[in-house]
Backbone as a chain_set.jsonl record, in Angstrom:
{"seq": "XXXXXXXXXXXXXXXXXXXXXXXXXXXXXXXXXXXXXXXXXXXXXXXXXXXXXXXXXXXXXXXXXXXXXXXXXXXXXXXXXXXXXXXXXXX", "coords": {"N": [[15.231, 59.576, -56.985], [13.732, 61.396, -54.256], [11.615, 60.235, -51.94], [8.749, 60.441, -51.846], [5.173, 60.378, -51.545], [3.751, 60.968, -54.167], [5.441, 59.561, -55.95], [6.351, 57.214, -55.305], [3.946, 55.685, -55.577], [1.805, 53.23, -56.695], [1.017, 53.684, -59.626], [2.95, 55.081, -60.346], [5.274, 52.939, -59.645], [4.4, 51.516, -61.507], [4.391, 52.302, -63.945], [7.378, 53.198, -63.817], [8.607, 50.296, -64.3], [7.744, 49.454, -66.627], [9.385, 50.552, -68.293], [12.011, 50.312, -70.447], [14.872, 51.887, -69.925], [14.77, 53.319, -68.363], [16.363, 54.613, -65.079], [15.777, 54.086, -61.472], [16.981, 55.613, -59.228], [16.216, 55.541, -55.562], [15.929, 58.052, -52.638], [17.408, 58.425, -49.25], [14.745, 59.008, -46.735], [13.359, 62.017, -46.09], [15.902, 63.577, -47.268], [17.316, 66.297, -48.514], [19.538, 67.2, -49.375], [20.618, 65.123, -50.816], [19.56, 65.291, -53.138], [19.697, 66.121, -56.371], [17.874, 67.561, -58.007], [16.685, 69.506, -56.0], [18.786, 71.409, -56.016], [18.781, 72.518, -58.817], [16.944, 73.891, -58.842], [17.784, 75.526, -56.609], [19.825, 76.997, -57.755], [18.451, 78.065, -59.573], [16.582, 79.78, -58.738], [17.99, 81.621, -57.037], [20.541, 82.217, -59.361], [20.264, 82.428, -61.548], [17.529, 83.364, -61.742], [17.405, 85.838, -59.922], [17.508, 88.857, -60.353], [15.467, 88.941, -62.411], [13.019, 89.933, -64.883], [10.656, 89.776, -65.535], [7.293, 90.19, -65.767], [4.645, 89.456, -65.561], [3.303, 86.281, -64.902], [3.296, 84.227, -67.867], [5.069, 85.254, -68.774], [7.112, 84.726, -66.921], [7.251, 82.1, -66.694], [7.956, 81.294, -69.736], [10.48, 82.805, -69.222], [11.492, 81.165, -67.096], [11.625, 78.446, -68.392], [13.275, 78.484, -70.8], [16.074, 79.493, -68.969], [16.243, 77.219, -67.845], [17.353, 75.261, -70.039], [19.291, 76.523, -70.991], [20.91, 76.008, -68.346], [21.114, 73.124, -68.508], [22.304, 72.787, -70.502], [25.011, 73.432, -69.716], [27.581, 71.648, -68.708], [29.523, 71.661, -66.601], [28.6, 73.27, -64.522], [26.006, 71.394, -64.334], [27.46, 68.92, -63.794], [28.678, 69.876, -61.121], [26.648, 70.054, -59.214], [25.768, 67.259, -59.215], [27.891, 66.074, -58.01], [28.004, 68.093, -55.231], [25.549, 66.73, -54.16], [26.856, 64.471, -53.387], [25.598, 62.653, -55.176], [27.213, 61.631, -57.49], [28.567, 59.512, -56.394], [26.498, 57.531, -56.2], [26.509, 56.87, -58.934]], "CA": [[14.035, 60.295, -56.577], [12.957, 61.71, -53.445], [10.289, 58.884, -51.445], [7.608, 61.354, -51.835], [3.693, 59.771, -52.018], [3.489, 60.512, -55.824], [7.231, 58.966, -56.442], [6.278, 55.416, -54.613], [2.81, 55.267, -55.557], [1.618, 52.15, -57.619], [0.956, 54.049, -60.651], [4.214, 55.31, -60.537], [5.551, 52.011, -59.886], [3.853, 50.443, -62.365], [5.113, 53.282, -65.234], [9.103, 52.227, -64.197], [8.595, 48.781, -64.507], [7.611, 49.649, -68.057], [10.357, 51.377, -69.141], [13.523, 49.598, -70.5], [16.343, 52.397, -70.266], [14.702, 54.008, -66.88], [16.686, 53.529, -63.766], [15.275, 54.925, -60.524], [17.412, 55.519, -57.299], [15.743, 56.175, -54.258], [17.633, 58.552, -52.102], [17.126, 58.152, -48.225], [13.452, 60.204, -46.332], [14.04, 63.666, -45.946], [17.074, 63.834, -47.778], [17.325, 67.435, -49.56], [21.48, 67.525, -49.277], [21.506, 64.632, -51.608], [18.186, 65.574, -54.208], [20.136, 67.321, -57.707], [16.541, 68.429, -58.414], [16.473, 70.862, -55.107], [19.87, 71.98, -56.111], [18.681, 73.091, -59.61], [15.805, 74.924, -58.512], [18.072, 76.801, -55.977], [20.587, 77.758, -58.566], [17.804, 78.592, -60.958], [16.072, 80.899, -58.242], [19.096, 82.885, -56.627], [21.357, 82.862, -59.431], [19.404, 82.447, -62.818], [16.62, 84.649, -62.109], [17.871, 86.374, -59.119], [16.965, 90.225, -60.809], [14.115, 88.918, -63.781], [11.865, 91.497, -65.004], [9.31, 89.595, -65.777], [5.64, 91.13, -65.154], [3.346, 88.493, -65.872], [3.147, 84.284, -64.728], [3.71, 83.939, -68.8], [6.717, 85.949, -69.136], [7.835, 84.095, -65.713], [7.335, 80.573, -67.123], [8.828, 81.483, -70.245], [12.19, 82.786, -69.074], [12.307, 79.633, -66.425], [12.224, 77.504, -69.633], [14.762, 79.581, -71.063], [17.026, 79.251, -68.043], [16.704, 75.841, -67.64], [17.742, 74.968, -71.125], [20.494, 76.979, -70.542], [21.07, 75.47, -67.582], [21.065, 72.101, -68.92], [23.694, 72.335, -71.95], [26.286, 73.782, -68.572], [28.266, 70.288, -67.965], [30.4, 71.984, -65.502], [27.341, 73.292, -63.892], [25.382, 69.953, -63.686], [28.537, 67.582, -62.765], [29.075, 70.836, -59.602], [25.085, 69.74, -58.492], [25.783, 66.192, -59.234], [29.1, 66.205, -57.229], [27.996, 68.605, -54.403], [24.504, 65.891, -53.985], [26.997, 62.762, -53.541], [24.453, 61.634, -56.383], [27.916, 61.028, -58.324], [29.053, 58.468, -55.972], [26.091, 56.175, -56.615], [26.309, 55.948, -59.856]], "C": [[13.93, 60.251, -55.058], [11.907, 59.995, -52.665], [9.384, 59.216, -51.281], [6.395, 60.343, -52.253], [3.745, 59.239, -53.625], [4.79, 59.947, -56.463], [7.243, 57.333, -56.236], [5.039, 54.785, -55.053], [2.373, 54.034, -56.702], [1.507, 52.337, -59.089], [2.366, 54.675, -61.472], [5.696, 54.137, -60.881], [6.214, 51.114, -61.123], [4.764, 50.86, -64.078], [6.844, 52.839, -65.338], [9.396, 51.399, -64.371], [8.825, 48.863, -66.183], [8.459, 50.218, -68.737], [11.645, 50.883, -69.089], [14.895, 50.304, -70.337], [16.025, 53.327, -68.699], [15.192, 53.435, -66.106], [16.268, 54.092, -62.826], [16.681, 54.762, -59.472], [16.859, 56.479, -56.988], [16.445, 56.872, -53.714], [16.691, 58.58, -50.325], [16.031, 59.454, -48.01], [14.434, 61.018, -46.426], [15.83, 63.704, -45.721], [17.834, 64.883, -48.407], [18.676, 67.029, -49.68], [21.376, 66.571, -50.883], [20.745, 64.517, -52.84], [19.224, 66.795, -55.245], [18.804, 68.603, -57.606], [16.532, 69.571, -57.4], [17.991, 71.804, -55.328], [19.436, 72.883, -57.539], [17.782, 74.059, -59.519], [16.656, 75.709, -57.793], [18.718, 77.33, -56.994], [19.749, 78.468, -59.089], [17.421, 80.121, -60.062], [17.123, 81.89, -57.247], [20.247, 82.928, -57.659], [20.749, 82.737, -61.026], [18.596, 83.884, -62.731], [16.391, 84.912, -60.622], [17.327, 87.86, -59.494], [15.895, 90.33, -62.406], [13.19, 90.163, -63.894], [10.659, 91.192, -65.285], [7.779, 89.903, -64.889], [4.721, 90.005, -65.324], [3.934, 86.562, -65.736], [3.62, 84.255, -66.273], [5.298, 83.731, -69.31], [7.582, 85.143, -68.128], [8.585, 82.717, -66.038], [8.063, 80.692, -68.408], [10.45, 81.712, -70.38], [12.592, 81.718, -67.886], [12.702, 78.714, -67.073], [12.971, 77.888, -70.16], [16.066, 79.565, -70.229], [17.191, 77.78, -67.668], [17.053, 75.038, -68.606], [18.968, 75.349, -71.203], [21.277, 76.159, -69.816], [21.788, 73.626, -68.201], [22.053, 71.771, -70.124], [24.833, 72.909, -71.263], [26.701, 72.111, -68.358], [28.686, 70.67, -66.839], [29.402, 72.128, -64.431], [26.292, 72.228, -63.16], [26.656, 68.602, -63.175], [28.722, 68.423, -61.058], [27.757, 70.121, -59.232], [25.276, 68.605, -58.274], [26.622, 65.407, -57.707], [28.666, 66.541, -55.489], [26.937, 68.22, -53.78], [25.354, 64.437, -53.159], [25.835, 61.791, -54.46], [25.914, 60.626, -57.134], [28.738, 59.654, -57.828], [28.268, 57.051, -56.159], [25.633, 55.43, -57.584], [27.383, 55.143, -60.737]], "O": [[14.027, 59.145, -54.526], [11.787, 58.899, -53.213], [8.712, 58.525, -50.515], [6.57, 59.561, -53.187], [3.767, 58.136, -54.172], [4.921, 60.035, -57.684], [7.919, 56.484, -56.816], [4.914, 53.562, -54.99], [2.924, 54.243, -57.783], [1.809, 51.409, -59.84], [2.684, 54.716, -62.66], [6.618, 54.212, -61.693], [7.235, 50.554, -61.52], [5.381, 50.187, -64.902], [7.456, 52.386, -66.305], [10.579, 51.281, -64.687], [9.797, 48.454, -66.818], [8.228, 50.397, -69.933], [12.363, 50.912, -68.089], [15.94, 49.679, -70.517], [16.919, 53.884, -68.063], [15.023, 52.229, -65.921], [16.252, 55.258, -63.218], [17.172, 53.687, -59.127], [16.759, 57.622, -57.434], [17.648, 56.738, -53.939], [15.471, 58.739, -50.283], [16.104, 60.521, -48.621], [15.641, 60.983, -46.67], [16.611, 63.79, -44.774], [18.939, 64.591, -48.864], [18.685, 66.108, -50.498], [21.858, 67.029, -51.918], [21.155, 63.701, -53.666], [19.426, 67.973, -54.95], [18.752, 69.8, -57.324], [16.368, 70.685, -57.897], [18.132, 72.865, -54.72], [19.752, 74.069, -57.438], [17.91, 75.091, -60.178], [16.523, 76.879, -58.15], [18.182, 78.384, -57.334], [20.068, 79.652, -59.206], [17.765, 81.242, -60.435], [16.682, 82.961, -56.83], [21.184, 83.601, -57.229], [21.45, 83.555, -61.621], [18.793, 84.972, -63.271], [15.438, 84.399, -60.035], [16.439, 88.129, -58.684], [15.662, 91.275, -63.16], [12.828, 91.044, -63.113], [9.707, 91.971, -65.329], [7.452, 89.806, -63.706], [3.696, 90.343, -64.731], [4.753, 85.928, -66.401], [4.845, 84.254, -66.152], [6.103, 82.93, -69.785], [8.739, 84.883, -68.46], [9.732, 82.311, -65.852], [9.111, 80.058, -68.288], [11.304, 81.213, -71.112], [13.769, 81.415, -67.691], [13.722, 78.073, -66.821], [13.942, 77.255, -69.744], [17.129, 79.626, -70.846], [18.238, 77.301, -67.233], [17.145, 73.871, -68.225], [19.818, 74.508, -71.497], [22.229, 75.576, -70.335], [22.972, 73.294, -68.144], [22.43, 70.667, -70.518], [25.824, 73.012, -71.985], [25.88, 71.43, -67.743], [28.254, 70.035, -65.877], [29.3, 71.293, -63.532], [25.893, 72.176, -61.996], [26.55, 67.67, -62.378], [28.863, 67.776, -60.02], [28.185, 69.112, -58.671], [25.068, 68.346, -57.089], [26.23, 64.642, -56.826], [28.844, 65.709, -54.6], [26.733, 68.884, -52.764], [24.749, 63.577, -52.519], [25.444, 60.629, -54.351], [25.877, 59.409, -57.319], [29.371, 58.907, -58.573], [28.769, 55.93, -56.25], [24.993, 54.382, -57.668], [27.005, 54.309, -61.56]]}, "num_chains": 1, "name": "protein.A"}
């Protein structure tokens, strides 16, 4: 994770402590290069839904869940984000 406010905050904390199979890594401040998460959002928004047709916030949120399900059963796809983060080096 990111070192964002709501990522460090005590409540947040307190929630990973509690959880036996959660692992957190931190990734250094303003880090985008090495954040998966900003990598999936770009893919999603220039090459997912790059020409969508959707007309309505519903229809929007619908085919983002739709694409990111998609998204998400790609191995090749998420080891390239993983890879191209250096995320895969620290784990």
């Amino acid at each position: 994770m990111d070192q964002a406010k709501p990522h460090t905050s005590k409540k947040t904390t307190l929630f990973i402590e509690k959880q036996k199979r959660l692992h957190v890594f931190y990734l250094p401040p303003r880090s985008p290069d090495f954040n998966p998460d900003e990598e999936v959002w770009n893919y999603l928004k220039n090459e997912e839904l790059k020409s969508h047709q959707a007309k309505t916030r519903s229809e929007l949120k619908a085919l983002t869940r739709n694409k990111l399900r998609k998204m998400s059963k790609n191995q090749h796809l998420l080891r390239g984000i993983f890879f191209k983060c250096n995320v895969a080096e620290l784990l």
